[in-house]
PDB file of C-alpha atoms in Angstrom:
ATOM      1  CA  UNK I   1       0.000   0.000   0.000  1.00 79.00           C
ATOM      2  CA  UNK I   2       1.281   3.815  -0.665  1.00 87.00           C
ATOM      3  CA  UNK I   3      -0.066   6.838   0.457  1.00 89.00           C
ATOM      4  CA  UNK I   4       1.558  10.087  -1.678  1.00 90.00           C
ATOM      5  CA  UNK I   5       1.578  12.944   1.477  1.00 89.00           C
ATOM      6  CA  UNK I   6       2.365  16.499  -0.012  1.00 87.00           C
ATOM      7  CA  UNK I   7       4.256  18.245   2.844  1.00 82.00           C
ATOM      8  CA  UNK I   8       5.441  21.665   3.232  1.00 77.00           C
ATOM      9  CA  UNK I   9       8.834  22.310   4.004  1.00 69.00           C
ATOM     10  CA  UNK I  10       8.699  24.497   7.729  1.00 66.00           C
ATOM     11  CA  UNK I  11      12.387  24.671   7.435  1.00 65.00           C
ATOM     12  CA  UNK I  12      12.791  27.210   4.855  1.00 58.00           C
ATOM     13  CA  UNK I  13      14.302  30.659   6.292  1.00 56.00           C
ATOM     14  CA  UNK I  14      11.175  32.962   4.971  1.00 53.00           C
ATOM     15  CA  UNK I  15       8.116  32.745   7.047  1.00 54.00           C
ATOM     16  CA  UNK I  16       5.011  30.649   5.782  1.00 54.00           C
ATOM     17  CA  UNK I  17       3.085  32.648   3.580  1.00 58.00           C
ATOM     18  CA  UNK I  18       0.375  31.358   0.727  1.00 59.00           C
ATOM     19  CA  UNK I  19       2.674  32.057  -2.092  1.00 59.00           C
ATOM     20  CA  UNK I  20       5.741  30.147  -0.800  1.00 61.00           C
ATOM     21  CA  UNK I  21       7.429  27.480  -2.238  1.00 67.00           C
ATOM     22  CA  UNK I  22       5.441  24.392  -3.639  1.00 74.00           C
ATOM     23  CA  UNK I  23       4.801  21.510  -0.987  1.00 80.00           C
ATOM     24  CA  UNK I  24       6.810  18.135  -0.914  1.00 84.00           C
ATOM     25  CA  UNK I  25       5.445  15.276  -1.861  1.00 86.00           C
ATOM     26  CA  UNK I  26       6.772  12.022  -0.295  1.00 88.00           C
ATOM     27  CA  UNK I  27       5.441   8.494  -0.891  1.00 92.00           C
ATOM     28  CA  UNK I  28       4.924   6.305   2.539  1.00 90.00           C
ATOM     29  CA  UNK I  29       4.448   2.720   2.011  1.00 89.00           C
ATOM     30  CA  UNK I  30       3.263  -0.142   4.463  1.00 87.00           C
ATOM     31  CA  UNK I  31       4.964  -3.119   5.728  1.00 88.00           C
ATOM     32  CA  UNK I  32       3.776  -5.873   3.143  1.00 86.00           C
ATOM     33  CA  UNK I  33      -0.096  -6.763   3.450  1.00 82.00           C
ATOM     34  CA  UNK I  34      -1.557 -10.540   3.178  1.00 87.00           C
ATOM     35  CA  UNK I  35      -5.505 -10.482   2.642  1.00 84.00           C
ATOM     36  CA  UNK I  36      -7.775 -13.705   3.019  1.00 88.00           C
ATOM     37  CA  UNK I  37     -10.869 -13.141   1.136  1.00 83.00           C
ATOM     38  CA  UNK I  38     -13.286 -15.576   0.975  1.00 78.00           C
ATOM     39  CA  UNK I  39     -15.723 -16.084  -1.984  1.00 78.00           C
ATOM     40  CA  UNK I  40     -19.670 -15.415  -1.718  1.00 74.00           C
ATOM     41  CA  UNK I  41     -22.230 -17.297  -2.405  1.00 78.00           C
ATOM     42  CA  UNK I  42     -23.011 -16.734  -6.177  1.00 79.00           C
ATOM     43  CA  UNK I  43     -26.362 -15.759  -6.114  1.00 84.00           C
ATOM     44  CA  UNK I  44     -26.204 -13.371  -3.266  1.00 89.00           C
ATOM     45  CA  UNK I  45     -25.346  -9.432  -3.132  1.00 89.00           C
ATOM     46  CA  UNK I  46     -25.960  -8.522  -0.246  1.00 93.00           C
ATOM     47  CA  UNK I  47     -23.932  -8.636   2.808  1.00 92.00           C
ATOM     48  CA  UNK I  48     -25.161  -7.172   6.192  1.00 94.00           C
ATOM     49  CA  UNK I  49     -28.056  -7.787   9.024  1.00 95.00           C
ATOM     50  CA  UNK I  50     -31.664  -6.608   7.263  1.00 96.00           C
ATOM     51  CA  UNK I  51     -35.039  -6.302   8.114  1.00 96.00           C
ATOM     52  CA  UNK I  52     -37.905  -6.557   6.089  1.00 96.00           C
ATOM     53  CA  UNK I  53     -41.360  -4.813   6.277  1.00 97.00           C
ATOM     54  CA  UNK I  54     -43.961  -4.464   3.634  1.00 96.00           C
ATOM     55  CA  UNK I  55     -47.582  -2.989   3.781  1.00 96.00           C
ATOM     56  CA  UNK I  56     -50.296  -1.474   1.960  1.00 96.00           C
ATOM     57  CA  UNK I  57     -52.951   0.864   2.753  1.00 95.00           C
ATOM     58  CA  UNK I  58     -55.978  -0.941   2.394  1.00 94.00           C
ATOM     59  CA  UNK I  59     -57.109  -4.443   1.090  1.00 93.00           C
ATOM     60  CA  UNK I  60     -60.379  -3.491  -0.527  1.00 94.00           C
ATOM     61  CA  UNK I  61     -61.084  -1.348  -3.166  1.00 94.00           C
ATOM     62  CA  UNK I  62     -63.832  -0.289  -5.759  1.00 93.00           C
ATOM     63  CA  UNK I  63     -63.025  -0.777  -9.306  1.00 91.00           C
ATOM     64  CA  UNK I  64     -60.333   1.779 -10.776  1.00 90.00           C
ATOM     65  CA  UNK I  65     -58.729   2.638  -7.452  1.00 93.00           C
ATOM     66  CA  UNK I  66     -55.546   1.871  -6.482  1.00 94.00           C
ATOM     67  CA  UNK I  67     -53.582   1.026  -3.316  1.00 96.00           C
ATOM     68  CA  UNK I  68     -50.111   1.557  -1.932  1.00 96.00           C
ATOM     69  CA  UNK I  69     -47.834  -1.378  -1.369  1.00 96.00           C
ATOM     70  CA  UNK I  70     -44.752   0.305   0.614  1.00 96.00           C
ATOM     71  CA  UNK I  71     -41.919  -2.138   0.832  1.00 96.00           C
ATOM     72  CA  UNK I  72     -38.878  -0.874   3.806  1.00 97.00           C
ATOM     73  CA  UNK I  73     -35.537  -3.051   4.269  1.00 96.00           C
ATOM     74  CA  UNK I  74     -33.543  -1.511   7.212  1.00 96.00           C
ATOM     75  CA  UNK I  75     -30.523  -2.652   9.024  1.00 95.00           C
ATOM     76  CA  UNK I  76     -26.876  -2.581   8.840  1.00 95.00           C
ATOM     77  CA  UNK I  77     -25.208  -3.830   5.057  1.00 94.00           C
ATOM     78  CA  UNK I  78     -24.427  -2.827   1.696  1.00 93.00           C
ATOM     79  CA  UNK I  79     -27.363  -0.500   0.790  1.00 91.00           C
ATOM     80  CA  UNK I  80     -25.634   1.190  -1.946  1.00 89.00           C
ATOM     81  CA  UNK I  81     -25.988  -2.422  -4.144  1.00 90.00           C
ATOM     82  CA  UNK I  82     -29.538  -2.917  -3.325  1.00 90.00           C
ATOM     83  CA  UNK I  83     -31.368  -3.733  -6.812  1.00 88.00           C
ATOM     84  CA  UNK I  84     -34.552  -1.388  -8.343  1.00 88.00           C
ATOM     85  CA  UNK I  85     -37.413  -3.812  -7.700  1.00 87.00           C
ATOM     86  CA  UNK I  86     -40.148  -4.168  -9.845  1.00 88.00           C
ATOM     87  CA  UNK I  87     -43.650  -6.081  -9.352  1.00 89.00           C
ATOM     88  CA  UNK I  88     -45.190  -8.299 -12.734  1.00 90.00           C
ATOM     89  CA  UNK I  89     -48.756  -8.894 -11.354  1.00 91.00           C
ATOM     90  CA  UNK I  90     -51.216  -9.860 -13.855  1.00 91.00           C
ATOM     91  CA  UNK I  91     -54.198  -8.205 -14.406  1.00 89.00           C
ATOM     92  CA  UNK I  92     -53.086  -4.806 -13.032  1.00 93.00           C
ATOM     93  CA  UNK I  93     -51.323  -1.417 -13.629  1.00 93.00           C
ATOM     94  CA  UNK I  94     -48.436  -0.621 -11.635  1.00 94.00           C
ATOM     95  CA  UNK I  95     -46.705   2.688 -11.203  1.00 94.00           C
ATOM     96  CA  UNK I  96     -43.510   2.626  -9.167  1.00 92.00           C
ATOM     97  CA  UNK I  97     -41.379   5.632  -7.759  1.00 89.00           C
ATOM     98  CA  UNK I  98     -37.562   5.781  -7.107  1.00 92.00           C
ATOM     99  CA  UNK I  99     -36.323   4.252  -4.399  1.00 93.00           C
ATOM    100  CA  UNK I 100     -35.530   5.941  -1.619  1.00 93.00           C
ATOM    101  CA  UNK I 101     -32.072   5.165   0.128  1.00 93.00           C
ATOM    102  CA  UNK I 102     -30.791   6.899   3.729  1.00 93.00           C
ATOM    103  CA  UNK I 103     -27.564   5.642   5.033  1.00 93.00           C
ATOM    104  CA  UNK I 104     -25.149   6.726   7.548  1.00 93.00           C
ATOM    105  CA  UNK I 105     -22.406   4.929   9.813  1.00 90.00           C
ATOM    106  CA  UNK I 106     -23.163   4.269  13.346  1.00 88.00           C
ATOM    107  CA  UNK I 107     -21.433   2.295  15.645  1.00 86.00           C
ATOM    108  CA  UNK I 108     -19.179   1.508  12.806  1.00 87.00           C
ATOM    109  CA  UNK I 109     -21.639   0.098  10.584  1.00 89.00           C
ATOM    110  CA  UNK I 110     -22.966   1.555   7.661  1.00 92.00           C
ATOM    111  CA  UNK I 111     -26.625   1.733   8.667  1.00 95.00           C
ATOM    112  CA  UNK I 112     -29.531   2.262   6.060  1.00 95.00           C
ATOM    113  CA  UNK I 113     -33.302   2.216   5.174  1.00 96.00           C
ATOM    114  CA  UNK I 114     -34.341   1.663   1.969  1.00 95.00           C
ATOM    115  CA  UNK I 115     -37.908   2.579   1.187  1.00 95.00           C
ATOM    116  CA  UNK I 116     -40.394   1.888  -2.458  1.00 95.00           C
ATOM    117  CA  UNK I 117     -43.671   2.879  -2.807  1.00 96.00           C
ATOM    118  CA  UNK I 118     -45.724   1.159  -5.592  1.00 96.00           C
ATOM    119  CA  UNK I 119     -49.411   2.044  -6.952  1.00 96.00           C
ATOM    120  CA  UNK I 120     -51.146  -0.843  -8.033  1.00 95.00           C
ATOM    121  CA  UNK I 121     -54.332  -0.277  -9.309  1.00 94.00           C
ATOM    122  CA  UNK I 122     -55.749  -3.705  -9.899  1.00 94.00           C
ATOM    123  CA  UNK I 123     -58.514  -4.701 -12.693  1.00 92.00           C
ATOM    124  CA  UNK I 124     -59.623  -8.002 -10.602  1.00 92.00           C
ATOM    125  CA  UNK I 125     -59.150  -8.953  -7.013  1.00 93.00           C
ATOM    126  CA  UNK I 126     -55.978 -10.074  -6.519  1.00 93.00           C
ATOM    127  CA  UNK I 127     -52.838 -11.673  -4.297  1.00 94.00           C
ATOM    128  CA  UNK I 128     -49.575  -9.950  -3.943  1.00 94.00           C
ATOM    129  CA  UNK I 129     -47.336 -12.455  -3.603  1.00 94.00           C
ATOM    130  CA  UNK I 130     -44.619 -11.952  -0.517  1.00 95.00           C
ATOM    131  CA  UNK I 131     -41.055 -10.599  -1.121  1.00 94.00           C
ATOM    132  CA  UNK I 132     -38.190 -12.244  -0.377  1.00 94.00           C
ATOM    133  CA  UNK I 133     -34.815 -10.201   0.387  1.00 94.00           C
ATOM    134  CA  UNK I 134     -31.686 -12.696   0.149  1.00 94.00           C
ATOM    135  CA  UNK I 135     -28.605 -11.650   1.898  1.00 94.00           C
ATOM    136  CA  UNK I 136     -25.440 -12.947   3.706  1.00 93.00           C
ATOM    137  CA  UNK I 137     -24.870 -12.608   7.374  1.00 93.00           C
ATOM    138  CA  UNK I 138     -20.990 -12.610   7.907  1.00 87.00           C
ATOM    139  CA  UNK I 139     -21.662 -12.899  12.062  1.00 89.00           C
ATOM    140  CA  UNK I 140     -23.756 -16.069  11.075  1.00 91.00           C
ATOM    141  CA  UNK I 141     -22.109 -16.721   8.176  1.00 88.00           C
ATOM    142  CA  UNK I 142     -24.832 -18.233   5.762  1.00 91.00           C
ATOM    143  CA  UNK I 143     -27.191 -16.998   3.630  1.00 92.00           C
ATOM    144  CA  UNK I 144     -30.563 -15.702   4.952  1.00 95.00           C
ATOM    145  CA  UNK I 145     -33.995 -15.215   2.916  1.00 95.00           C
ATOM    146  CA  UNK I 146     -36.503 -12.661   4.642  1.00 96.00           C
ATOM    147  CA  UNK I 147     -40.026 -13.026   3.338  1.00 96.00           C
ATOM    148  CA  UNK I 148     -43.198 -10.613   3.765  1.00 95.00           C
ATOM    149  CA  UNK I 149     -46.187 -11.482   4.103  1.00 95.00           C
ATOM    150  CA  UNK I 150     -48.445 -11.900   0.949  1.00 95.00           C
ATOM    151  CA  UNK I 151     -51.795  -9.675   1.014  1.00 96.00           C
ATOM    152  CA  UNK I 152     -55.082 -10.136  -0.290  1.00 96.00           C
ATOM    153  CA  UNK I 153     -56.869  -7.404  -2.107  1.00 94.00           C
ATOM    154  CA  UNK I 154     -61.003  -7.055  -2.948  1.00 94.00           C
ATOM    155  CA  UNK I 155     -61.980  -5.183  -5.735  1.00 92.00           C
ATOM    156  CA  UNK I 156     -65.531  -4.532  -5.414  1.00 91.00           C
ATOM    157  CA  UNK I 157     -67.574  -3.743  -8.793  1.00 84.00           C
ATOM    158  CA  UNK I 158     -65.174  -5.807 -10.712  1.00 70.00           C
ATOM    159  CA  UNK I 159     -66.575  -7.480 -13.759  1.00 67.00           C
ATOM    160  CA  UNK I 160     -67.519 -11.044 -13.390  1.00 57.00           C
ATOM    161  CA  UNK I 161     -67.181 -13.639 -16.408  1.00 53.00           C
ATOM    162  CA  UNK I 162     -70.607 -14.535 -17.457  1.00 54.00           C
ATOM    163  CA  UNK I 163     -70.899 -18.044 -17.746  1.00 53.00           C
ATOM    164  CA  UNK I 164     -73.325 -18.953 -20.374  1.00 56.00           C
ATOM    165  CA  UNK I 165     -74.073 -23.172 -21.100  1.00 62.00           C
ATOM    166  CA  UNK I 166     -74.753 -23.274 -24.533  1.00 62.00           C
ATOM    167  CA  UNK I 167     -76.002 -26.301 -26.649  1.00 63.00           C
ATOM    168  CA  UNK I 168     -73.583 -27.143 -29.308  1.00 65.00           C
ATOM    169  CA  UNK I 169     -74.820 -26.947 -32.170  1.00 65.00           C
ATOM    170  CA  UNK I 170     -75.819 -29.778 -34.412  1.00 68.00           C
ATOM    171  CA  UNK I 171     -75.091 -29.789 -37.737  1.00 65.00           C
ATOM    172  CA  UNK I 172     -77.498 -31.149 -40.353  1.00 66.00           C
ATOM    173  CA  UNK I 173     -76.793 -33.109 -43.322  1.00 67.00           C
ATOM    174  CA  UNK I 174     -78.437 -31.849 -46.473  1.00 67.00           C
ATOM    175  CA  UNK I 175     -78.181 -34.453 -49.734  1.00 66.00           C
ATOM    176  CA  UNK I 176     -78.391 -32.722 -52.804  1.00 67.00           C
ATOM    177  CA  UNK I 177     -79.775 -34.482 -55.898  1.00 61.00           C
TER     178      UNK I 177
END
């Protein structure tokens, strides 16, 4: 490892001023440096402690409306390399807004909340299916999988499939002469 370290030279015989002479620059190195890294799992990112909470603000709507599904991962970890998540659920519309990262080191961690909002706005009642967050934990070192809960949602004046029995129909045999 080197460091470059610009000094300035306090030895000269003028007094320090702004406009002396141009500072030193000296190159410190460290005693020679062995590292041990260990590989990750390959289909994990993440590295830290999380937690993982997801709502919404109601479970039944009429037709048209839409509801907010707020997913929030907080803890201590990477948050800079979380991934933009998206939701595929049939049979809807679903607007999504940037996520929202805080972070901050405390305690020597870097600490973070990471917060999405999504507006779903659903043409048939519908499931959302639960989240899952997979991550190592380095003090338990193995790979956890946090899952919400999945949430049920009533969409009242929905159209309903009519379901009509119909006779086939039978085909008749004409002979022509």
């Amino acid at each position: 490892l080197r460091v470059d370290v610009q000094m300035v030279d306090t030895n000269s015989s003028s007094n320090f001023t702004f406009f002396s002479s141009a500072p030193k620059l000296e190159k410190v190195y460290s005693n020679n440096l062995s590292f041990n890294v260990k590989a990750l799992p390959s289909d994990v990112t993440l590295i830290g402690d999380f937690v993982l909470n997801a709502s919404i603000d109601k479970d039944e709507i009429n037709l048209g409306e839409s509801i907010n599904y707020r997913l929030e991962i907080t803890g201590f970890g990477n948050f800079d390399d979380i991934e933009d998540f998206k939701l595929d659920i049939p049979n809807t519309t679903i607007y999504d807004n940037k996520a929202e990262v805080e972070t901050n080191f405390k305690d020597n961690k870097y600490e973070g909340k990471y917060s999405k909002v999504f507006s779903i706005v659903p043409n048939t009642s519908l499931e959302i299916p639960p989240f899952e967050l997979k991550f190592f934990n380095k003090e338990e070192n193995k790979v956890k999988v946090l899952k919400s809960k999945s949430f049920k949602i009533k969409v009242n004046g929905e159209k309903q499939k009519e379901v009509v029995l119909q006779k086939p129909i039978e085909k008749e045999e004409k002979v022509l002469m």
